[in-house]
Coordinates of C-alpha atoms in Angstrom, one line a residue:
M1 CA 91.5 121.5 100.2
S2 CA 89.3 118.5 100.2
S3 CA 90.8 115.1 100.0
I4 CA 88.0 113.7 98.0
R5 CA 88.2 114.8 94.3
P6 CA 85.3 114.7 91.9
R7 CA 85.3 111.1 90.9
K8 CA 84.9 109.4 87.5
A9 CA 81.9 107.5 86.5
A10 CA 81.5 104.6 88.8
R11 CA 82.1 101.1 87.6
V12 CA 79.4 98.5 87.6
G13 CA 80.4 95.0 88.8
P14 CA 84.2 95.2 88.4
P15 CA 85.8 91.8 88.2
I16 CA 88.6 92.7 90.7
Y17 CA 88.5 95.6 93.1
F18 CA 91.8 97.5 92.8
G19 CA 92.0 97.9 96.5
Y20 CA 93.0 94.3 96.7
W21 CA 96.1 94.9 94.6
L22 CA 96.9 97.7 97.1
I23 CA 96.8 95.3 99.9
G24 CA 99.5 93.3 98.2
A25 CA 101.6 96.4 97.5
A26 CA 101.2 97.5 101.2
F27 CA 102.3 94.0 102.4
V28 CA 105.5 94.4 100.4
A29 CA 106.1 98.0 101.4
Q30 CA 105.7 97.2 105.2
F31 CA 107.9 94.1 104.8
V32 CA 110.7 96.3 103.6
S33 CA 110.2 99.3 105.8
A34 CA 109.7 97.5 109.0
G35 CA 112.4 95.0 108.2
M36 CA 115.1 97.6 107.4
Q37 CA 114.2 99.8 110.4
N38 CA 113.6 97.2 113.1
Y39 CA 114.0 93.5 112.4
V40 CA 117.5 93.4 110.9
V41 CA 119.2 95.9 113.3
G42 CA 119.6 93.5 116.2
A43 CA 121.6 91.1 114.0
F44 CA 124.1 93.9 113.4
M45 CA 124.5 95.0 117.0
E46 CA 127.2 92.6 118.2
P47 CA 129.5 92.5 115.1
M48 CA 129.4 96.3 114.6
T49 CA 129.9 97.2 118.3
L50 CA 132.8 94.7 118.6
E51 CA 134.6 95.9 115.4
L52 CA 134.0 99.6 115.9
G53 CA 134.4 99.8 119.7
W54 CA 130.9 101.2 120.5
T55 CA 128.7 100.5 123.5
R56 CA 125.2 99.1 123.0
A57 CA 123.7 102.5 124.0
Q58 CA 125.8 104.2 121.3
F59 CA 124.6 101.7 118.7
T60 CA 121.0 102.3 119.8
I61 CA 121.2 106.1 119.4
P62 CA 120.1 106.2 115.7
R63 CA 117.0 104.1 116.5
A64 CA 116.0 106.6 119.1
L65 CA 116.7 109.5 116.8
A66 CA 114.7 107.6 114.1
Q67 CA 111.5 108.0 116.1
F68 CA 111.7 111.8 116.0
V69 CA 112.6 111.6 112.3
L70 CA 109.6 109.4 111.5
A71 CA 107.4 111.9 113.5
A72 CA 108.7 114.8 111.5
V73 CA 108.2 112.8 108.2
G74 CA 104.7 111.8 109.2
F75 CA 103.7 115.3 110.1
V76 CA 105.0 116.9 106.9
V77 CA 103.6 114.3 104.4
G78 CA 100.4 113.1 106.0
G79 CA 98.2 115.9 104.5
Y80 CA 99.9 115.6 101.2
I81 CA 99.1 111.9 101.1
D82 CA 95.5 112.8 101.5
R83 CA 95.8 115.1 98.5
F84 CA 98.1 113.4 96.1
G85 CA 98.4 109.7 97.1
G86 CA 101.5 107.7 98.0
R87 CA 103.1 106.9 94.7
R88 CA 105.5 109.9 94.5
F89 CA 106.5 109.5 98.2
M90 CA 107.2 105.7 97.8
L91 CA 109.4 106.3 94.7
A92 CA 111.4 108.9 96.5
G93 CA 111.6 106.8 99.6
A94 CA 112.8 103.7 97.8
T95 CA 115.7 105.7 96.2
V96 CA 116.7 107.2 99.6
L97 CA 116.4 103.9 101.4
V98 CA 118.5 102.0 98.8
A99 CA 121.3 104.6 98.9
A100 CA 121.3 104.6 102.7
L101 CA 121.5 100.8 103.1
A102 CA 124.4 100.7 100.5
A103 CA 126.2 103.6 102.4
H104 CA 125.9 101.6 105.7
S105 CA 128.5 99.2 104.4
R106 CA 131.1 102.1 104.5
V107 CA 130.5 103.2 108.1
H108 CA 133.6 103.6 110.2
S109 CA 132.6 106.3 112.7
L110 CA 129.7 106.8 115.2
W111 CA 128.6 110.0 113.7
A112 CA 128.2 108.4 110.2
W113 CA 126.2 105.6 111.8
I114 CA 123.9 108.0 113.5
V115 CA 123.3 110.1 110.5
L116 CA 122.9 107.2 108.1
N117 CA 120.8 104.9 110.2
G118 CA 118.9 107.5 112.3
L119 CA 118.2 110.1 109.7
V120 CA 118.7 109.0 106.1
L121 CA 117.5 105.3 106.3
T122 CA 114.5 106.4 108.4
V123 CA 113.4 109.1 106.0
G124 CA 113.5 106.5 103.2
A125 CA 111.7 103.8 105.2
G126 CA 109.1 106.3 106.5
L127 CA 108.2 107.4 102.9
I128 CA 107.3 103.7 101.9
G129 CA 106.0 102.4 105.2
N130 CA 103.1 102.2 107.6
L131 CA 101.7 105.8 107.3
V132 CA 101.7 106.0 103.5
V133 CA 100.2 102.5 102.9
N134 CA 97.7 102.5 105.8
V135 CA 96.3 105.9 105.0
T136 CA 95.8 104.6 101.5
L137 CA 94.0 101.5 102.6
A138 CA 91.8 103.5 105.0
K139 CA 90.5 105.4 102.0
W140 CA 89.9 102.3 99.8
F141 CA 88.3 100.2 102.6
V142 CA 85.7 101.0 105.3
E143 CA 83.5 97.9 106.0
R144 CA 86.5 95.7 105.5
R145 CA 89.2 98.0 106.8
G146 CA 90.2 95.7 109.7
R147 CA 90.8 92.8 107.3
A148 CA 92.5 95.0 104.7
V149 CA 95.0 96.6 107.1
A150 CA 95.6 93.2 108.8
W151 CA 96.4 91.3 105.7
A152 CA 98.8 94.1 104.5
A153 CA 100.4 94.3 108.0
M154 CA 101.3 90.6 107.6
G155 CA 104.3 92.0 105.7
V156 CA 105.7 93.5 108.9
S157 CA 105.7 90.0 110.7
F158 CA 107.0 88.3 107.5
A159 CA 110.0 90.5 107.7
G160 CA 110.8 88.9 111.1
I161 CA 110.4 85.5 109.6
V162 CA 112.5 86.1 106.5
L163 CA 114.8 89.1 107.0
T164 CA 116.2 88.6 110.4
P165 CA 117.5 85.0 109.6
F166 CA 118.6 86.2 106.1
A167 CA 120.6 89.2 107.6
T168 CA 122.1 87.0 110.4
G169 CA 123.2 84.4 107.9
V170 CA 124.8 86.9 105.5
I171 CA 126.5 88.6 108.4
D172 CA 127.8 85.4 109.9
G173 CA 129.0 84.2 106.4
W174 CA 130.4 87.2 104.8
G175 CA 130.5 90.0 107.3
W176 CA 128.2 92.9 108.4
R177 CA 129.3 95.2 105.5
V178 CA 128.2 92.7 102.9
G179 CA 124.9 92.3 104.9
W180 CA 124.0 95.9 104.4
L181 CA 124.7 95.7 100.6
A182 CA 122.5 92.6 100.4
L183 CA 119.7 94.4 102.1
A184 CA 120.0 97.4 99.7
A185 CA 119.6 95.1 96.7
V186 CA 116.5 93.4 98.2
T187 CA 115.0 96.8 98.7
A188 CA 115.5 98.0 95.1
L189 CA 114.0 94.8 93.7
L190 CA 110.9 94.9 95.8
V191 CA 109.9 98.5 96.3
Y192 CA 110.2 100.2 92.9
P193 CA 107.6 97.9 91.3
I194 CA 105.0 98.1 94.1
A195 CA 105.3 101.9 94.3
L196 CA 104.0 102.2 90.8
L197 CA 100.7 100.4 91.8
M198 CA 99.7 103.0 94.4
R199 CA 96.6 105.0 94.0
R200 CA 95.2 107.8 96.2
A201 CA 91.5 107.0 96.6
P202 CA 88.8 104.9 95.0
E203 CA 86.7 107.9 93.9
D204 CA 89.5 109.1 91.7
H205 CA 89.1 106.0 89.5
G206 CA 85.4 105.4 89.5
W207 CA 85.2 103.1 92.5
H208 CA 83.4 103.1 95.7
P209 CA 85.1 102.0 99.0
D210 CA 85.2 98.3 99.6
G211 CA 84.5 97.7 95.8
R212 CA 80.7 98.6 96.3
S213 CA 78.8 99.0 93.1
D214 CA 76.4 101.9 92.1
A215 CA 73.6 99.5 92.8
D216 CA 74.8 99.0 96.3
V217 CA 74.9 102.8 96.8
A218 CA 71.4 103.1 95.5
A219 CA 70.1 100.4 97.8
G220 CA 71.7 102.2 100.8
L221 CA 74.3 99.5 101.5
T222 CA 77.1 102.0 101.8
Q223 CA 75.8 103.7 105.0
H224 CA 79.0 102.8 106.9
A225 CA 81.1 104.6 104.3
A226 CA 78.9 107.6 104.4
D227 CA 79.0 107.7 108.2
D228 CA 82.8 107.3 108.1
F229 CA 83.1 110.3 105.8
A230 CA 80.7 112.3 108.0
R231 CA 82.8 111.7 111.1
S232 CA 85.9 113.0 109.4
M233 CA 87.8 115.7 111.3
T234 CA 90.6 118.0 110.0
R235 CA 93.9 117.9 111.7
G236 CA 93.0 121.0 113.7
Q237 CA 89.7 119.7 114.8
A238 CA 91.3 116.4 115.9
L239 CA 94.0 118.2 117.9
R240 CA 91.2 120.0 119.9
T241 CA 89.8 116.7 121.3
W242 CA 90.9 114.9 124.4
R243 CA 90.4 111.6 122.6
F244 CA 93.2 112.3 120.3
Y245 CA 95.7 112.6 123.2
L246 CA 94.3 109.6 125.0
L247 CA 94.8 107.5 121.9
V248 CA 98.3 108.9 121.5
V249 CA 99.3 107.9 125.0
A250 CA 97.5 104.5 124.9
F251 CA 99.0 103.4 121.7
G252 CA 102.4 104.7 122.6
L253 CA 102.5 102.6 125.7
F254 CA 101.2 99.6 123.7
T255 CA 103.8 99.8 120.9
V256 CA 106.9 100.6 123.0
N257 CA 107.7 96.9 123.4
I258 CA 108.0 96.1 119.7
G259 CA 111.1 98.4 119.2
V260 CA 112.7 97.3 122.4
M261 CA 112.2 93.6 121.8
L262 CA 113.2 93.6 118.1
L263 CA 116.4 95.5 118.9
Q264 CA 117.3 93.8 122.2
T265 CA 116.3 90.1 121.7
I266 CA 119.5 88.9 120.1
P267 CA 121.8 90.5 122.7
L268 CA 119.4 89.5 125.5
M269 CA 119.5 85.9 124.4
T270 CA 123.3 85.7 123.6
D271 CA 124.0 87.4 127.1
A272 CA 122.1 84.4 128.6
G273 CA 124.3 81.9 126.8
Y274 CA 122.1 81.2 123.7
S275 CA 123.7 81.0 120.3
R276 CA 123.1 83.8 117.8
A277 CA 121.1 81.5 115.6
T278 CA 118.8 80.5 118.4
A279 CA 118.5 84.2 119.4
A280 CA 117.4 85.1 115.9
L281 CA 115.0 82.2 115.9
M282 CA 113.2 83.9 118.7
I283 CA 112.3 86.8 116.5
T284 CA 110.9 84.2 114.1
V285 CA 109.0 82.5 117.0
A286 CA 107.3 85.9 117.6
S287 CA 106.9 86.7 113.9
V288 CA 105.1 83.5 112.9
P289 CA 102.1 84.0 115.2
A290 CA 102.1 87.8 114.5
L291 CA 101.8 86.9 110.8
I292 CA 99.2 84.2 111.2
S293 CA 97.0 86.0 113.8
K294 CA 96.7 89.2 111.7
P295 CA 93.8 88.0 109.5
I296 CA 92.1 86.7 112.7
W297 CA 92.5 90.1 114.4
G298 CA 91.4 91.8 111.3
Y299 CA 88.2 89.7 111.1
F300 CA 87.2 90.4 114.7
I301 CA 88.1 94.1 114.4
D302 CA 85.4 94.4 111.7
K303 CA 83.0 92.5 113.9
L304 CA 83.6 93.6 117.4
E305 CA 84.5 96.7 119.4
G306 CA 88.1 97.7 118.6
R307 CA 89.1 99.3 121.9
R308 CA 88.4 96.2 123.9
L309 CA 90.4 94.0 121.4
A310 CA 93.2 96.5 121.6
A311 CA 93.2 96.4 125.4
G312 CA 93.4 92.6 125.2
G313 CA 96.3 92.8 122.9
A314 CA 98.1 95.3 125.0
A315 CA 97.7 93.2 128.1
L316 CA 98.9 90.1 126.2
T317 CA 102.1 91.7 125.2
G318 CA 102.7 92.9 128.6
F319 CA 102.4 89.4 130.2
A320 CA 104.5 87.9 127.4
V321 CA 107.4 90.2 128.3
V322 CA 107.1 89.1 131.9
I323 CA 107.3 85.5 130.9
I324 CA 110.3 86.1 128.5
V325 CA 112.3 87.8 131.4
A326 CA 111.5 84.9 133.8
A327 CA 112.3 82.2 131.3
V328 CA 115.7 83.7 130.1
D329 CA 116.7 84.3 133.7
S330 CA 116.0 80.7 134.6
G331 CA 117.3 79.2 131.3
T332 CA 113.9 77.7 130.5
H333 CA 113.9 77.1 126.8
A334 CA 110.2 76.2 126.7
G335 CA 109.3 79.3 128.7
A336 CA 111.2 81.5 126.3
Y337 CA 109.5 80.0 123.3
A338 CA 106.1 80.4 124.9
G339 CA 106.8 84.0 125.8
Y340 CA 107.9 85.0 122.3
F341 CA 104.9 83.1 120.8
L342 CA 102.5 85.0 123.0
L343 CA 104.4 88.3 122.2
G344 CA 103.8 87.6 118.5
C345 CA 100.1 86.9 119.1
G346 CA 99.8 90.4 120.7
W347 CA 101.9 92.0 118.0
G348 CA 99.5 90.5 115.4
G349 CA 96.8 93.0 116.4
M350 CA 98.9 96.1 117.0
I351 CA 98.9 97.6 113.6
P352 CA 95.4 96.8 112.4
L353 CA 93.9 97.8 115.8
Q354 CA 95.6 101.2 115.7
E355 CA 94.8 102.0 112.1
V356 CA 91.1 101.0 112.4
I357 CA 90.6 102.8 115.7
W358 CA 92.2 106.0 114.5
A359 CA 90.0 105.9 111.4
S360 CA 86.8 105.0 113.4
F361 CA 87.4 108.1 115.6
F362 CA 88.4 110.6 113.0
G363 CA 87.2 109.3 109.6
R364 CA 88.9 108.7 106.4
R365 CA 88.8 112.0 104.6
Y366 CA 91.7 113.7 106.4
I367 CA 93.2 110.5 108.0
G368 CA 96.6 111.2 106.6
A369 CA 96.8 114.6 108.3
V370 CA 95.4 113.3 111.6
R371 CA 97.8 110.3 111.7
G372 CA 100.7 112.5 110.8
A373 CA 99.8 114.9 113.6
A374 CA 99.8 112.0 116.1
M375 CA 103.2 110.7 115.2
P376 CA 105.3 113.4 116.9
F377 CA 103.5 112.6 120.2
A378 CA 103.3 108.8 119.8
L379 CA 106.9 108.2 118.6
I380 CA 108.4 109.8 121.8
F381 CA 107.6 106.4 123.5
G382 CA 109.3 104.6 120.6
A383 CA 112.4 106.8 120.9
A384 CA 112.8 106.6 124.6
G385 CA 112.1 102.9 125.0
P386 CA 115.0 101.2 123.1
L387 CA 117.6 103.9 124.2
A388 CA 116.5 103.7 127.9
V389 CA 116.7 99.9 127.9
S390 CA 120.3 100.0 126.3
Y391 CA 121.4 102.5 129.0
Y392 CA 119.9 100.4 131.7
H393 CA 121.9 97.5 130.4
D394 CA 125.1 99.4 130.2
L395 CA 124.6 100.6 133.8
V396 CA 123.3 97.4 135.4
G397 CA 124.6 94.6 133.2
N398 CA 121.2 93.0 132.4
Y399 CA 117.9 93.9 130.9
D400 CA 115.5 92.6 133.5
G401 CA 114.3 95.7 135.4
A402 CA 114.0 97.7 132.1
L403 CA 112.0 95.0 130.4
L404 CA 109.6 94.8 133.4
V405 CA 108.9 98.6 133.1
V406 CA 108.1 98.0 129.4
A407 CA 105.6 95.2 130.5
A408 CA 104.0 97.5 133.0
A409 CA 103.6 100.2 130.2
N410 CA 101.7 97.7 128.1
L411 CA 99.3 96.9 131.0
A412 CA 98.8 100.6 131.6
S413 CA 97.9 100.9 127.9
A414 CA 95.2 98.3 128.3
V415 CA 93.6 100.3 131.0
L416 CA 93.6 103.5 129.1
L417 CA 92.1 101.8 126.0
L418 CA 89.2 100.6 128.0
L419 CA 88.5 104.1 129.1
L420 CA 88.1 105.2 125.5
P421 CA 84.3 105.9 124.6
V422 CA 82.8 104.2 121.6
P423 CA 82.7 106.7 118.6
A424 CA 79.3 107.6 117.2
S425 CA 78.3 105.2 114.5
R426 CA 75.5 107.1 112.8
V427 CA 74.9 110.7 111.6
A428 CA 71.6 112.5 110.9
P429 CA 69.9 111.1 107.8
A430 CA 69.7 114.5 106.2
M431 CA 73.4 114.9 106.5
N432 CA 74.0 111.4 105.0
E433 CA 72.0 112.3 101.9
D434 CA 74.2 115.4 101.3
L435 CA 77.4 113.4 102.0
R436 CA 76.3 110.6 99.7
A437 CA 76.0 113.3 96.9
K438 CA 79.5 114.3 97.6
L439 CA 80.8 110.8 97.4

């Protein structure tokens, strides 16, 4: 079934393009989804393992399982987002996530922790997070896609600035069980209202992508959107291209560091003698440049070649991890701050670069199905990374060797991204006329 429905009569000169409201909704959704899955978990590691008698590797099992759960969720719902939009998924996800967070406060056994955090919480967060909102934005924006996704992705970094210190403060003041209840309340207050804003595609409501008017279409100013539509591949077509798998591996190696560093930073720093407050501050030090740099990345993504920018971002994160390992080992505070600052700068481009490059290669028409198909492959890296690093620590007693392997993976990603060919930017004029009629 086509993901572009017959659209209503297009609007002429609308005052505010609805896509901009969707950017705000996506910001909040990713703030909550990324925050609850990644940014707050490190704050709970020490108090929960000490009270419940778990190893760090056991504590990490749910986050490894979560990657496979996210992959399954993405594979199942990706195509449905193309057809129905994200609202119903976000409402269901909010309900599941709130219930899961509240239930975390009652955990007493390892199996309950694995099921609740690895399965239930992840399903809820996956239904409100990256895939749902970025697929939506990819349909509403083409010419400004890099900026739109980047502004929305600032919510991910904002979670590190706000939620990690918030969770750490609540845990240190009232205990980890109260911490989970507080996060459940935050989720309910934020996600239900923004879920109601979600809309599937601009054509359903009489809009053109990027807020273009009928006059713009008549003047031929929407060629980029027509080309993007023409490039669109179905899930099956994408899976038969070698570029699909090269993107999967390249971005898997690029993003492996974020799950590792978010989960392991607080224990890494406290093992080296830093206080929990200082360790949590390192997440903020990375999150601030990640937040601020996202609009800058977005601007250049829309102007320059995405794969070279992505290669630069991957290399930057790899070098940052090396600096962090060296600084923590030597007790150099300035070096640690510098390493986390550079890491954040690399993180800033991670989400917008991925989303724009995927859409530029495979088009917007079936992008939900294509991105969903990529998740089972890509998230294997995310599952293996944090668990392997925790096991390495339990065996060796430090993180150094494992983190240097993560850095090497980032540098390998940079090389693979440079090998990607530039996608075709134009289609035959006759085809464009036909597609313009469909749009």
